[in-house]
Short mmCIF file of C-alpha atoms and ligand atoms in Angstrom, two decimals:
data_model
loop_
_atom_site.label_atom_id
_atom_site.label_comp_id
_atom_site.label_asym_id
_atom_site.label_seq_id
_atom_site.Cartn_x
_atom_site.Cartn_y
_atom_site.Cartn_z
CA UNK W 16 107.38 -82.71 -39.83
CA UNK W 17 111.17 -82.88 -38.26
CA UNK W 18 113.74 -80.49 -40.06
CA UNK W 19 116.72 -81.62 -37.71
CA UNK W 20 118.77 -84.57 -38.04
CA UNK W 21 118.97 -85.41 -34.36
CA UNK W 22 120.41 -88.99 -33.71
CA UNK W 23 117.81 -91.74 -32.66
CA UNK W 24 117.02 -91.44 -28.98
CA UNK W 25 116.46 -94.58 -26.89
CA UNK W 26 112.57 -95.41 -26.71
CA UNK W 27 111.33 -95.98 -23.54
CA UNK W 28 113.87 -97.58 -21.51
CA UNK W 29 111.75 -97.95 -18.58
CA UNK W 30 114.11 -98.37 -15.68
CA UNK W 31 113.08 -102.00 -14.10
CA UNK W 32 115.28 -102.79 -11.06
CA UNK W 33 118.14 -104.54 -13.38
CA UNK W 34 118.35 -101.50 -15.57
CA UNK W 35 118.93 -99.21 -12.88
CA UNK W 36 121.16 -101.56 -11.11
CA UNK W 37 123.48 -101.95 -14.27
CA UNK W 38 123.30 -97.73 -14.64
CA UNK W 39 124.19 -97.39 -11.04
CA UNK W 40 127.55 -99.80 -11.15
CA UNK W 41 128.36 -97.89 -14.53
CA UNK W 42 127.30 -94.68 -12.86
CA UNK W 43 129.62 -96.13 -9.74
CA UNK W 44 132.77 -93.59 -9.34
CA UNK W 45 131.32 -91.21 -11.76
CA UNK W 46 129.31 -88.73 -9.63
CA UNK W 47 130.50 -85.36 -9.03
CA UNK W 48 134.34 -85.19 -8.62
CA UNK W 49 136.09 -84.63 -5.46
CA UNK W 50 133.38 -86.68 -3.41
CA UNK W 51 134.14 -89.78 -1.21
CA UNK W 52 132.51 -91.78 -3.56
CA UNK W 53 129.24 -94.16 -1.92
CA UNK W 54 128.24 -97.09 -4.38
CA UNK W 55 125.51 -95.35 -5.96
CA UNK W 56 121.91 -96.87 -5.04
CA UNK W 57 119.95 -94.49 -6.52
CA UNK W 58 120.00 -93.13 -10.17
CA UNK W 59 117.66 -89.97 -10.63
CA UNK W 60 117.68 -89.00 -14.60
CA UNK W 61 116.30 -85.21 -15.14
CA UNK W 62 115.83 -84.60 -18.61
CA UNK W 63 115.46 -81.10 -20.28
CA UNK W 64 115.25 -79.28 -23.27
CA UNK W 65 117.13 -75.87 -23.03
CA UNK W 66 120.93 -75.29 -23.48
CA UNK W 67 123.02 -75.72 -20.02
CA UNK W 68 123.63 -71.79 -19.90
CA UNK W 69 120.17 -70.91 -19.02
CA UNK W 70 118.21 -70.57 -15.90
CA UNK W 71 116.75 -74.13 -15.96
CA UNK W 72 120.39 -75.53 -17.45
CA UNK W 73 121.90 -73.97 -14.20
CA UNK W 74 119.15 -75.28 -11.80
CA UNK W 75 119.47 -78.80 -13.05
CA UNK W 76 123.34 -78.50 -12.67
CA UNK W 77 123.30 -77.21 -8.88
CA UNK W 78 120.46 -79.77 -8.10
CA UNK W 79 122.60 -82.51 -8.96
CA UNK W 80 125.89 -81.10 -7.25
CA UNK W 81 123.69 -80.46 -3.70
CA UNK W 82 122.11 -84.11 -3.92
CA UNK W 83 125.06 -85.77 -4.72
CA UNK W 84 127.25 -84.00 -2.34
CA UNK W 85 124.64 -84.53 0.52
CA UNK W 86 124.47 -87.82 -0.21
CA UNK W 87 128.02 -88.40 -0.59
CA UNK W 88 127.37 -89.60 -4.12
CA UNK W 89 124.73 -92.19 -2.87
CA UNK W 90 122.20 -90.93 -4.89
CA UNK W 91 123.50 -90.09 -8.76
CA UNK W 92 121.47 -87.29 -10.75
CA UNK W 93 122.11 -87.61 -14.47
CA UNK W 94 121.47 -84.51 -16.50
CA UNK W 95 120.28 -84.74 -20.08
CA UNK W 96 119.83 -80.89 -21.75
CA UNK W 97 119.22 -79.71 -24.85
CA UNK W 98 116.50 -82.38 -25.53
CA UNK W 99 119.27 -85.13 -25.71
CA UNK W 100 117.30 -87.95 -24.31
CA UNK W 101 113.72 -86.47 -24.80
CA UNK W 102 112.16 -83.43 -26.22
CA UNK W 103 108.62 -81.52 -26.22
CA UNK W 104 106.99 -84.07 -28.05
CA UNK W 105 108.01 -86.90 -25.68
CA UNK W 106 109.20 -85.82 -22.03
CA UNK W 107 106.02 -85.95 -20.60
CA UNK W 108 105.22 -89.62 -21.72
CA UNK W 109 108.77 -90.43 -21.17
CA UNK W 110 108.13 -89.32 -17.39
CA UNK W 111 104.87 -91.10 -17.08
CA UNK W 112 106.20 -94.44 -18.28
CA UNK W 113 109.27 -94.11 -15.92
CA UNK W 114 112.10 -93.67 -18.57
CA UNK W 115 112.89 -90.94 -16.97
CA UNK W 116 112.85 -89.41 -13.40
CA UNK W 117 112.29 -85.87 -13.32
CA UNK W 118 111.33 -82.97 -15.95
CA UNK W 119 111.05 -79.56 -15.65
CA UNK W 120 108.74 -78.44 -18.47
CA UNK W 121 107.46 -74.59 -19.61
CA UNK W 122 103.73 -74.09 -18.01
CA UNK W 123 103.02 -73.76 -21.32
CA UNK W 124 103.27 -77.50 -22.29
CA UNK W 125 100.52 -79.29 -19.80
CA UNK W 126 97.66 -78.83 -21.86
CA UNK W 127 99.21 -81.41 -23.89
CA UNK W 128 98.83 -84.01 -20.84
CA UNK W 129 94.95 -82.85 -20.41
CA UNK W 130 95.92 -79.92 -17.70
CA UNK W 131 95.18 -76.85 -19.85
CA UNK W 132 94.44 -74.56 -16.71
CA UNK W 133 98.26 -74.40 -16.52
CA UNK W 134 98.03 -71.81 -19.87
CA UNK W 135 96.61 -69.53 -17.21
CA UNK W 136 100.54 -68.61 -17.11
CA UNK W 137 100.50 -67.83 -20.79
CA UNK W 138 97.74 -65.14 -20.44
CA UNK W 139 99.27 -62.18 -22.25
CA UNK W 140 100.11 -58.94 -20.12
CA UNK W 141 98.65 -61.12 -17.09
CA UNK W 142 101.83 -60.17 -14.64
CA UNK W 143 103.13 -57.13 -13.73
CA UNK W 144 106.36 -58.38 -12.75
CA UNK W 145 107.95 -61.66 -11.31
CA UNK W 146 106.85 -60.90 -7.68
CA UNK W 147 103.01 -61.46 -9.06
CA UNK W 148 104.00 -64.73 -10.62
CA UNK W 149 105.42 -65.91 -7.52
CA UNK W 150 102.16 -64.70 -5.51
CA UNK W 151 100.60 -67.28 -7.39
CA UNK W 152 102.98 -70.20 -7.78
CA UNK W 153 103.58 -70.00 -4.23
CA UNK W 154 100.31 -69.71 -2.75
CA UNK W 155 96.92 -71.84 -2.95
CA UNK W 156 96.26 -71.35 -6.50
CA UNK W 157 100.06 -72.74 -7.23
CA UNK W 158 99.58 -75.69 -5.10
CA UNK W 159 96.27 -76.91 -6.53
CA UNK W 160 97.60 -76.75 -9.83
CA UNK W 161 100.32 -78.76 -8.95
CA UNK W 162 97.98 -81.25 -7.16
CA UNK W 163 96.13 -81.96 -10.19
CA UNK W 164 99.10 -84.02 -11.95
CA UNK W 165 98.56 -86.96 -9.48
CA UNK W 166 96.00 -87.79 -11.95
CA UNK W 167 98.69 -88.13 -14.46
CA UNK W 168 100.66 -90.32 -12.21
CA UNK W 169 102.90 -87.33 -11.69
CA UNK W 170 104.27 -85.25 -8.78
CA UNK W 171 104.67 -81.80 -8.99
CA UNK W 172 107.17 -80.50 -6.83
CA UNK W 173 107.23 -76.71 -7.45
CA UNK W 174 107.76 -73.70 -10.10
CA UNK W 175 110.57 -71.55 -11.16
CA UNK W 176 110.81 -68.72 -13.54
CA UNK W 177 112.62 -68.40 -17.11
CA UNK W 178 111.44 -64.91 -17.08
CA UNK W 179 109.13 -62.65 -19.52
CA UNK W 180 108.90 -63.09 -23.17
CA UNK W 181 110.18 -61.00 -25.94
CA UNK W 182 109.30 -61.19 -29.82
CA UNK W 183 111.46 -61.83 -32.64
CA UNK W 184 111.44 -61.94 -36.47
CA UNK W 185 112.87 -60.17 -39.54
CA UNK W 186 111.10 -57.06 -38.94
CA UNK W 187 110.00 -54.76 -35.72
CA UNK W 188 107.25 -55.96 -33.70
CA UNK W 189 106.22 -52.96 -32.12
CA UNK W 190 102.80 -52.77 -32.99
CA UNK W 191 99.47 -55.24 -33.65
CA UNK W 192 99.87 -54.44 -37.24
CA UNK W 193 103.54 -55.91 -37.46
CA UNK W 194 102.09 -59.25 -36.84
CA UNK W 195 99.77 -59.50 -40.06
CA UNK W 196 100.54 -62.89 -41.93
CA UNK W 197 103.84 -63.68 -40.00
CA UNK W 198 103.92 -67.65 -39.19
CA UNK W 199 104.96 -67.21 -35.24
CA UNK W 200 106.49 -70.65 -33.81
CA UNK W 201 104.70 -71.27 -30.69
CA UNK W 202 104.83 -73.96 -27.64
CA UNK W 203 102.29 -76.34 -27.52
CA UNK W 204 99.64 -73.98 -25.84
CA UNK W 205 96.14 -72.97 -26.92
CA UNK W 206 96.37 -69.71 -25.07
CA UNK W 207 99.50 -68.93 -27.06
CA UNK W 208 98.51 -69.84 -30.44
CA UNK W 209 95.11 -67.51 -29.84
CA UNK W 210 97.22 -64.76 -28.96
CA UNK W 211 98.98 -64.55 -32.29
CA UNK W 212 96.36 -65.49 -34.05
CA UNK W 213 94.73 -62.13 -31.94
CA UNK W 214 97.28 -60.10 -33.38
CA UNK W 215 96.89 -61.31 -37.07
CA UNK W 216 99.80 -63.96 -36.80
CA UNK W 217 99.68 -67.46 -38.02
CA UNK W 218 100.77 -70.01 -34.75
CA UNK W 219 102.97 -72.96 -35.84
CA UNK W 220 103.46 -75.36 -32.65
CA UNK W 221 107.09 -77.01 -32.69
CA UNK W 222 109.12 -78.38 -30.80
CA UNK W 223 111.74 -76.28 -29.05
CA UNK W 224 114.80 -77.96 -30.63
CA UNK W 225 112.95 -77.18 -33.79
CA UNK W 226 112.63 -73.43 -33.64
CA UNK W 227 116.03 -72.53 -34.59
CA UNK W 228 116.34 -74.37 -38.03
CA UNK W 229 112.54 -73.39 -38.69
CA UNK W 230 113.67 -69.70 -38.49
CA UNK W 231 116.39 -70.75 -40.63
CA UNK W 232 114.73 -72.41 -42.94
CA UNK W 233 112.01 -69.82 -43.19
CA UNK W 234 109.37 -72.30 -42.27
CA UNK W 235 108.40 -69.80 -39.69
CA UNK W 236 109.16 -65.75 -39.87
CA UNK W 237 109.38 -65.43 -36.07
CA UNK W 238 109.02 -66.27 -32.33
CA UNK W 239 108.66 -65.52 -28.78
CA UNK W 240 111.15 -66.06 -25.99
CA UNK W 241 113.31 -65.07 -22.90
CA UNK W 242 116.12 -63.70 -24.14
CA UNK W 243 118.39 -66.49 -22.21
CA UNK W 244 116.71 -69.04 -24.12
CA UNK W 245 117.06 -66.72 -27.58
CA UNK W 246 120.43 -66.11 -27.20
CA UNK W 247 121.80 -69.48 -25.91
CA UNK W 248 120.01 -71.14 -29.54
CA UNK W 249 121.64 -68.58 -31.62
CA UNK W 250 118.42 -67.29 -32.80
CA UNK W 251 120.13 -64.02 -33.28
CA UNK W 252 122.14 -65.71 -36.30
CA UNK W 253 118.60 -66.22 -37.96
CA UNK W 254 116.26 -63.33 -36.61
CA UNK W 255 117.32 -59.78 -37.88
CA UNK W 256 115.05 -58.10 -34.98
CA UNK W 257 114.54 -58.63 -31.53
CA UNK W 258 111.59 -56.51 -30.06
CA UNK W 259 111.87 -56.26 -26.01
CA UNK W 260 107.58 -56.45 -25.55
CA UNK W 261 107.83 -58.47 -22.34
CA UNK W 262 104.10 -59.50 -23.01
CA UNK W 263 103.97 -62.95 -21.54
CA UNK W 264 105.65 -64.80 -18.57
CA UNK W 265 107.77 -68.05 -19.25
CA UNK W 266 108.01 -70.59 -16.19
CA UNK W 267 108.54 -74.00 -15.47
CA UNK W 268 106.97 -76.98 -13.26
CA UNK W 269 109.49 -79.31 -11.75
CA UNK W 270 107.53 -83.03 -12.13
CA UNK W 271 108.50 -86.27 -11.17
CA UNK W 272 106.80 -89.79 -11.66
CA UNK W 273 104.87 -90.54 -8.93
CA UNK W 274 106.05 -94.75 -8.68
CA UNK W 275 109.66 -93.36 -8.85
CA UNK W 276 108.97 -90.62 -5.95
CA UNK W 277 106.84 -92.89 -3.82
CA UNK W 278 109.67 -95.53 -4.08
CA UNK W 279 112.08 -93.43 -2.40
CA UNK W 280 112.74 -94.09 1.12
CA UNK W 281 110.97 -90.86 3.31
CA UNK W 282 114.63 -89.69 4.01
CA UNK W 283 115.85 -89.55 0.34
CA UNK W 284 112.34 -88.11 -0.70
CA UNK W 285 112.70 -85.18 2.04
CA UNK W 286 116.82 -84.86 1.30
CA UNK W 287 115.59 -84.85 -2.71
CA UNK W 288 113.22 -81.95 -2.07
CA UNK W 289 114.81 -80.10 0.00
CA UNK W 290 117.88 -79.79 -2.27
CA UNK W 291 115.05 -78.93 -5.16
CA UNK W 292 113.44 -76.25 -2.84
CA UNK W 293 116.73 -74.23 -2.38
CA UNK W 294 117.38 -74.76 -6.40
CA UNK W 295 113.94 -73.18 -7.11
CA UNK W 296 114.65 -70.01 -4.83
CA UNK W 297 118.49 -70.22 -6.38
CA UNK W 298 116.86 -70.63 -10.26
CA UNK W 299 114.48 -67.58 -9.72
CA UNK W 300 117.54 -65.37 -8.30
CA UNK W 301 119.53 -66.04 -11.13
CA UNK W 302 116.54 -66.07 -13.88
CA UNK W 303 116.56 -62.27 -14.16
CA UNK W 304 120.84 -61.76 -14.16
CA UNK W 305 120.74 -64.67 -17.03
CA UNK W 306 118.24 -62.91 -19.24
CA UNK W 307 119.85 -59.43 -18.53
CA UNK W 308 123.93 -61.09 -18.79
CA UNK W 309 122.23 -62.50 -22.66
CA UNK W 310 120.65 -59.43 -23.80
CA UNK W 311 124.03 -57.75 -22.90
CA UNK W 312 125.80 -60.04 -25.20
CA UNK W 313 123.15 -59.81 -27.76
CA UNK W 314 124.18 -56.07 -27.95
CA UNK W 315 127.97 -56.75 -27.92
CA UNK W 316 127.47 -59.23 -30.95
CA UNK W 317 125.11 -56.66 -33.17
CA UNK W 318 123.94 -59.88 -35.01
CA UNK W 319 120.20 -58.62 -34.40
CA UNK W 320 118.40 -54.93 -34.02
CA UNK W 321 116.85 -54.70 -30.76
CA UNK W 322 114.03 -52.52 -30.17
CA UNK W 323 112.60 -51.01 -27.11
CA UNK W 324 109.27 -50.83 -27.17
CA UNK W 325 107.32 -48.03 -25.70
CA UNK W 326 104.91 -48.20 -22.59
CA UNK W 327 102.29 -46.91 -25.37
CA UNK W 328 103.26 -49.42 -27.89
CA UNK W 329 102.91 -52.13 -25.15
CA UNK W 330 99.64 -50.47 -24.24
CA UNK W 331 98.29 -50.92 -27.96
CA UNK W 332 99.63 -54.71 -27.85
CA UNK W 333 98.26 -55.16 -24.51
CA UNK W 334 94.88 -53.89 -25.75
CA UNK W 335 94.89 -55.60 -29.07
CA UNK W 336 94.83 -59.35 -26.93
CA UNK W 337 92.68 -58.34 -24.59
CA UNK W 338 90.20 -60.83 -25.75
CA UNK W 339 92.47 -64.00 -25.63
CA UNK W 340 91.53 -64.31 -22.21
CA UNK W 341 87.51 -64.65 -22.69
CA UNK W 342 87.93 -66.34 -25.86
CA UNK W 343 89.86 -69.17 -23.57
CA UNK W 344 88.15 -69.27 -20.92
CA UNK W 345 86.20 -72.44 -21.44
CA UNK W 346 89.22 -73.89 -22.53
CA UNK W 347 91.30 -72.95 -19.36
CA UNK W 348 88.48 -73.13 -16.69
CA UNK W 349 86.66 -70.13 -15.56
CA UNK W 350 87.04 -70.96 -12.11
CA UNK W 351 90.74 -70.89 -12.92
CA UNK W 352 90.80 -67.71 -14.15
CA UNK W 353 88.63 -66.19 -11.14
CA UNK W 354 91.04 -67.53 -8.97
CA UNK W 355 94.02 -65.97 -10.66
CA UNK W 356 92.09 -62.43 -10.97
CA UNK W 357 91.56 -62.93 -6.99
CA UNK W 358 95.30 -63.64 -6.33
CA UNK W 359 96.34 -60.89 -8.57
CA UNK W 360 94.06 -58.56 -7.14
CA UNK W 361 95.29 -59.54 -3.68
CA UNK W 362 98.79 -58.92 -4.67
CA UNK W 363 98.16 -55.61 -5.91
CA UNK W 364 96.27 -54.47 -2.77
CA UNK W 365 99.57 -56.04 -0.78
CA UNK W 366 101.96 -54.08 -2.98
CA UNK W 367 99.90 -50.94 -2.59
CA UNK W 368 100.06 -50.90 1.49
CA UNK W 369 103.40 -52.16 1.06
CA UNK W 370 104.57 -49.10 -0.98
CA UNK W 371 105.98 -46.31 0.42
CA UNK W 372 103.25 -43.32 1.54
CA UNK W 373 102.99 -40.92 -1.79
CA UNK W 374 103.99 -44.01 -3.92
CA UNK W 375 100.99 -44.80 -5.86
C1 LIG D 30 110.12 -73.09 -25.56
O1 LIG D 30 109.48 -74.38 -25.98
O2 LIG D 30 110.11 -72.02 -26.04
C2 LIG D 30 110.00 -73.19 -24.12
O3 LIG D 30 109.21 -73.67 -23.62
C3 LIG D 30 111.60 -73.73 -23.88
C4 LIG D 30 112.03 -73.93 -22.32
O4 LIG D 30 112.23 -75.32 -21.59
O5 LIG D 30 112.51 -72.78 -21.99
#
């Protein structure tokens, strides 16, 4: 059910050596400005679905600059933002087919390739803050999740944040009753769909690129996203109310195609991975700022009413969606949930120990 008039996309231009050589010769001389330009010998195509002025968009640009700088342009990175090349519906398949070399989908979108355990991260009100998220993503659980991608011909390279999600609609969403009967756009995640149903809303799964238009046409009434996505998609122009619920986390995993990755020389793999790990750190640093700047821009624009949801109201919302974890335990896998709970309670005890004396 498509409402956009997106230009026809090239279907599955799988990179044979010939096509890659054609791209590389076309690229010769076009890598990052000011470089003593080596003839690019490796092309890395990085596709993503969001705008450039977002944590992911800025991370992709930084990655391109670092890799091209460090290789003097020998490795060329082609970034395709805004779903230009592939979108939610086909970016993973394109990666598996080798039609693209790197993607960074939201952790909510791995269920569709058969890894619903990634929806752990979608459980509402699970993380107290981003340090808790990183405890998981940078710990054994996070690594195990990435390793599971090998079975799908993919290589999981790391994680980074966007941040906490807020709710938007054409009315304030401060209490469970406010959600009654609303059609809410969601990512392709069983956990998020259950969260909306448990709140009394109707989840509608749509690609990110179709969200703004679906809100504008009334196909859906509302949605959830971190503010950087809400602002850069100008959803404020089609939603009268943004409620600051911080009810769930949105983050990404960077994934490559196993054949492409193993085809690289060991030196290039190390160089690319080194640059990527630095960029993941950079992205986590700017994620909060990007969301704060977007909130400031929204306040300045005055286009949408911003509701600060109180701790008591958040408590009500949290209690209302508590059953989701139990409901989705089979889908995610009880063993994964147990591991997550274990990692988070370790984090909380470590935080308690680290807290200055007298602070709970
Ligand atoms: C969404 O579909 O809402 C987000 O996952 C988009 C993104 O990649 O941040």
